[in-house]
Amino acid sequence: MDPTDLLQRLDLDPADLKPGPQRPANQEDAASRLGPTPGPVPFVACGDPARPTRIIATPDHGRRWLDLCRDCMLASADRGRRAVPLDDTLAVLRAAAEEAGVTVRVLVDPPQGA
């Protein structure tokens, strides 16, 4: 999802987000930002502790940290498209179940319009 759309969906002003580094952030940057010290970073929209974080580029404010709580992250996830075709995902699940020696039945919603 485009950063501008994401900020609109979350009703956030990029000016309220902390400036991020000008270089690409890595896993260590995120861990030090959200790690045990100095303590949980609150998500600016709701105040709940942030779990994931990332850098977004905003047109007027540059690179900013976007720290999200779990619920807001899930509520703002772009579910309009799948990263992997459903058949491929189901094949991986079936193979894992077979390897584990268990029987599974995967239930999926029918396609829209079916």
PDB file of C-alpha atoms in Angstrom:
ATOM      1  CA  MET A   1       0.000   0.000   0.000  1.00  0.00           C
ATOM      2  CA  ASP A   2       1.204   3.480  -0.842  1.00  0.00           C
ATOM      3  CA  PRO A   3       2.509   5.333   2.279  1.00  0.00           C
ATOM      4  CA  THR A   4       0.115   8.240   1.697  1.00  0.00           C
ATOM      5  CA  ASP A   5      -2.868   5.869   1.511  1.00  0.00           C
ATOM      6  CA  LEU A   6      -1.672   4.032   4.611  1.00  0.00           C
ATOM      7  CA  LEU A   7      -1.362   7.255   6.594  1.00  0.00           C
ATOM      8  CA  GLN A   8      -4.842   8.307   5.456  1.00  0.00           C
ATOM      9  CA  ARG A   9      -6.287   4.924   6.434  1.00  0.00           C
ATOM     10  CA  LEU A  10      -4.700   5.263   9.881  1.00  0.00           C
ATOM     11  CA  ASP A  11      -5.683   8.963  10.115  1.00  0.00           C
ATOM     12  CA  LEU A  12      -2.075   9.968  10.804  1.00  0.00           C
ATOM     13  CA  ASP A  13      -0.224  13.178  10.082  1.00  0.00           C
ATOM     14  CA  PRO A  14       3.352  12.395   9.005  1.00  0.00           C
ATOM     15  CA  ALA A  15       4.515  15.356  11.130  1.00  0.00           C
ATOM     16  CA  ASP A  16       3.523  13.287  14.212  1.00  0.00           C
ATOM     17  CA  LEU A  17       5.938  10.478  13.268  1.00  0.00           C
ATOM     18  CA  LYS A  18       9.575  10.461  14.413  1.00  0.00           C
ATOM     19  CA  PRO A  19      12.156  11.165  11.693  1.00  0.00           C
ATOM     20  CA  GLY A  20      13.807   8.039  10.337  1.00  0.00           C
ATOM     21  CA  PRO A  21      17.368   7.508   9.154  1.00  0.00           C
ATOM     22  CA  GLN A  22      18.206   8.608   5.624  1.00  0.00           C
ATOM     23  CA  ARG A  23      19.757   5.217   4.893  1.00  0.00           C
ATOM     24  CA  PRO A  24      17.678   2.036   4.548  1.00  0.00           C
ATOM     25  CA  ALA A  25      16.703   0.707   7.975  1.00  0.00           C
ATOM     26  CA  ASN A  26      17.656  -2.854   8.859  1.00  0.00           C
ATOM     27  CA  GLN A  27      16.496  -5.416  11.400  1.00  0.00           C
ATOM     28  CA  GLU A  28      18.920  -4.120  14.039  1.00  0.00           C
ATOM     29  CA  ASP A  29      17.535  -0.583  13.650  1.00  0.00           C
ATOM     30  CA  ALA A  30      13.997  -1.849  14.183  1.00  0.00           C
ATOM     31  CA  ALA A  31      15.027  -4.019  17.146  1.00  0.00           C
ATOM     32  CA  SER A  32      16.820  -1.129  18.846  1.00  0.00           C
ATOM     33  CA  ARG A  33      13.821   1.131  18.248  1.00  0.00           C
ATOM     34  CA  LEU A  34      11.234  -1.292  19.644  1.00  0.00           C
ATOM     35  CA  GLY A  35      13.460  -3.367  21.914  1.00  0.00           C
ATOM     36  CA  PRO A  36      13.295  -3.768  25.686  1.00  0.00           C
ATOM     37  CA  THR A  37      15.134  -0.497  26.314  1.00  0.00           C
ATOM     38  CA  PRO A  38      14.026   2.251  26.586  1.00  0.00           C
ATOM     39  CA  GLY A  39      10.683   0.418  26.678  1.00  0.00           C
ATOM     40  CA  PRO A  40       7.690  -0.048  24.425  1.00  0.00           C
ATOM     41  CA  VAL A  41       7.182   2.686  21.847  1.00  0.00           C
ATOM     42  CA  PRO A  42       3.511   3.698  21.782  1.00  0.00           C
ATOM     43  CA  PHE A  43       1.729   3.862  18.445  1.00  0.00           C
ATOM     44  CA  VAL A  44       0.870   7.558  17.963  1.00  0.00           C
ATOM     45  CA  ALA A  45      -2.706   6.862  16.824  1.00  0.00           C
ATOM     46  CA  CYS A  46      -3.958   4.752  19.738  1.00  0.00           C
ATOM     47  CA  GLY A  47      -1.177   4.637  22.352  1.00  0.00           C
ATOM     48  CA  ASP A  48      -0.902   0.828  22.421  1.00  0.00           C
ATOM     49  CA  PRO A  49       2.641  -0.600  22.346  1.00  0.00           C
ATOM     50  CA  ALA A  50       4.083  -0.809  18.849  1.00  0.00           C
ATOM     51  CA  ARG A  51       5.093  -4.247  17.623  1.00  0.00           C
ATOM     52  CA  PRO A  52       6.344  -3.768  14.051  1.00  0.00           C
ATOM     53  CA  THR A  53       8.068  -0.697  12.704  1.00  0.00           C
ATOM     54  CA  ARG A  54       9.296   0.450   9.332  1.00  0.00           C
ATOM     55  CA  ILE A  55      10.456   3.536   7.502  1.00  0.00           C
ATOM     56  CA  ILE A  56       8.071   5.247   5.113  1.00  0.00           C
ATOM     57  CA  ALA A  57       8.930   8.055   2.718  1.00  0.00           C
ATOM     58  CA  THR A  58       6.509  10.967   2.905  1.00  0.00           C
ATOM     59  CA  PRO A  59       6.429  13.723   0.277  1.00  0.00           C
ATOM     60  CA  ASP A  60       6.539  16.680   2.658  1.00  0.00           C
ATOM     61  CA  HIS A  61       8.272  15.256   5.733  1.00  0.00           C
ATOM     62  CA  GLY A  62      10.871  12.855   4.359  1.00  0.00           C
ATOM     63  CA  ARG A  63      11.598   9.462   5.874  1.00  0.00           C
ATOM     64  CA  ARG A  64       9.637   8.688   9.042  1.00  0.00           C
ATOM     65  CA  TRP A  65       9.347   5.763  11.443  1.00  0.00           C
ATOM     66  CA  LEU A  66       5.918   4.140  11.286  1.00  0.00           C
ATOM     67  CA  ASP A  67       5.496   2.167  14.516  1.00  0.00           C
ATOM     68  CA  LEU A  68       2.247   0.179  14.543  1.00  0.00           C
ATOM     69  CA  CYS A  69       0.399  -1.664  17.264  1.00  0.00           C
ATOM     70  CA  ARG A  70      -0.752  -5.158  16.328  1.00  0.00           C
ATOM     71  CA  ASP A  71      -4.448  -4.295  15.973  1.00  0.00           C
ATOM     72  CA  CYS A  72      -3.880  -1.204  13.831  1.00  0.00           C
ATOM     73  CA  MET A  73      -1.383  -3.090  11.656  1.00  0.00           C
ATOM     74  CA  LEU A  74      -3.938  -5.829  11.002  1.00  0.00           C
ATOM     75  CA  ALA A  75      -6.762  -3.339  10.442  1.00  0.00           C
ATOM     76  CA  SER A  76      -4.726  -1.426   7.850  1.00  0.00           C
ATOM     77  CA  ALA A  77      -3.285  -4.432   5.991  1.00  0.00           C
ATOM     78  CA  ASP A  78      -3.854  -4.384   2.238  1.00  0.00           C
ATOM     79  CA  ARG A  79      -5.962  -7.471   1.668  1.00  0.00           C
ATOM     80  CA  GLY A  80      -6.874  -6.556  -1.886  1.00  0.00           C
ATOM     81  CA  ARG A  81      -4.296  -8.830  -3.454  1.00  0.00           C
ATOM     82  CA  ARG A  82      -2.471 -12.010  -2.591  1.00  0.00           C
ATOM     83  CA  ALA A  83       1.307 -12.082  -2.739  1.00  0.00           C
ATOM     84  CA  VAL A  84       1.189 -15.756  -3.780  1.00  0.00           C
ATOM     85  CA  PRO A  85      -1.568 -17.550  -5.721  1.00  0.00           C
ATOM     86  CA  LEU A  86      -3.949 -19.455  -3.458  1.00  0.00           C
ATOM     87  CA  ASP A  87      -3.213 -22.786  -5.183  1.00  0.00           C
ATOM     88  CA  ASP A  88       0.506 -22.395  -4.416  1.00  0.00           C
ATOM     89  CA  THR A  89      -0.224 -21.610  -0.763  1.00  0.00           C
ATOM     90  CA  LEU A  90      -2.493 -24.650  -0.455  1.00  0.00           C
ATOM     91  CA  ALA A  91       0.135 -26.897  -2.086  1.00  0.00           C
ATOM     92  CA  VAL A  92       2.703 -25.798   0.517  1.00  0.00           C
ATOM     93  CA  LEU A  93       0.245 -26.451   3.355  1.00  0.00           C
ATOM     94  CA  ARG A  94      -0.594 -29.920   2.002  1.00  0.00           C
ATOM     95  CA  ALA A  95       3.095 -30.804   1.590  1.00  0.00           C
ATOM     96  CA  ALA A  96       3.865 -29.666   5.145  1.00  0.00           C
ATOM     97  CA  ALA A  97       0.983 -31.716   6.520  1.00  0.00           C
ATOM     98  CA  GLU A  98       2.117 -34.780   4.581  1.00  0.00           C
ATOM     99  CA  GLU A  99       5.697 -34.342   5.822  1.00  0.00           C
ATOM    100  CA  ALA A 100       4.400 -34.024   9.397  1.00  0.00           C
ATOM    101  CA  GLY A 101       2.269 -37.139   8.958  1.00  0.00           C
ATOM    102  CA  VAL A 102      -1.015 -35.448   9.707  1.00  0.00           C
ATOM    103  CA  THR A 103      -4.278 -35.268   7.818  1.00  0.00           C
ATOM    104  CA  VAL A 104      -5.644 -31.793   7.224  1.00  0.00           C
ATOM    105  CA  ARG A 105      -8.613 -30.272   5.511  1.00  0.00           C
ATOM    106  CA  VAL A 106      -8.131 -26.675   4.440  1.00  0.00           C
ATOM    107  CA  LEU A 107     -11.300 -24.631   4.121  1.00  0.00           C
ATOM    108  CA  VAL A 108     -11.231 -21.438   2.056  1.00  0.00           C
ATOM    109  CA  ASP A 109     -13.884 -18.885   1.235  1.00  0.00           C
ATOM    110  CA  PRO A 110     -15.356 -19.356  -2.243  1.00  0.00           C
ATOM    111  CA  PRO A 111     -14.254 -16.792  -4.834  1.00  0.00           C
ATOM    112  CA  GLN A 112     -16.450 -13.712  -5.026  1.00  0.00           C
ATOM    113  CA  GLY A 113     -19.301 -14.183  -7.460  1.00  0.00           C
ATOM    114  CA  ALA A 114     -19.251 -17.992  -7.147  1.00  0.00           C
TER     115      ALA A 114
END
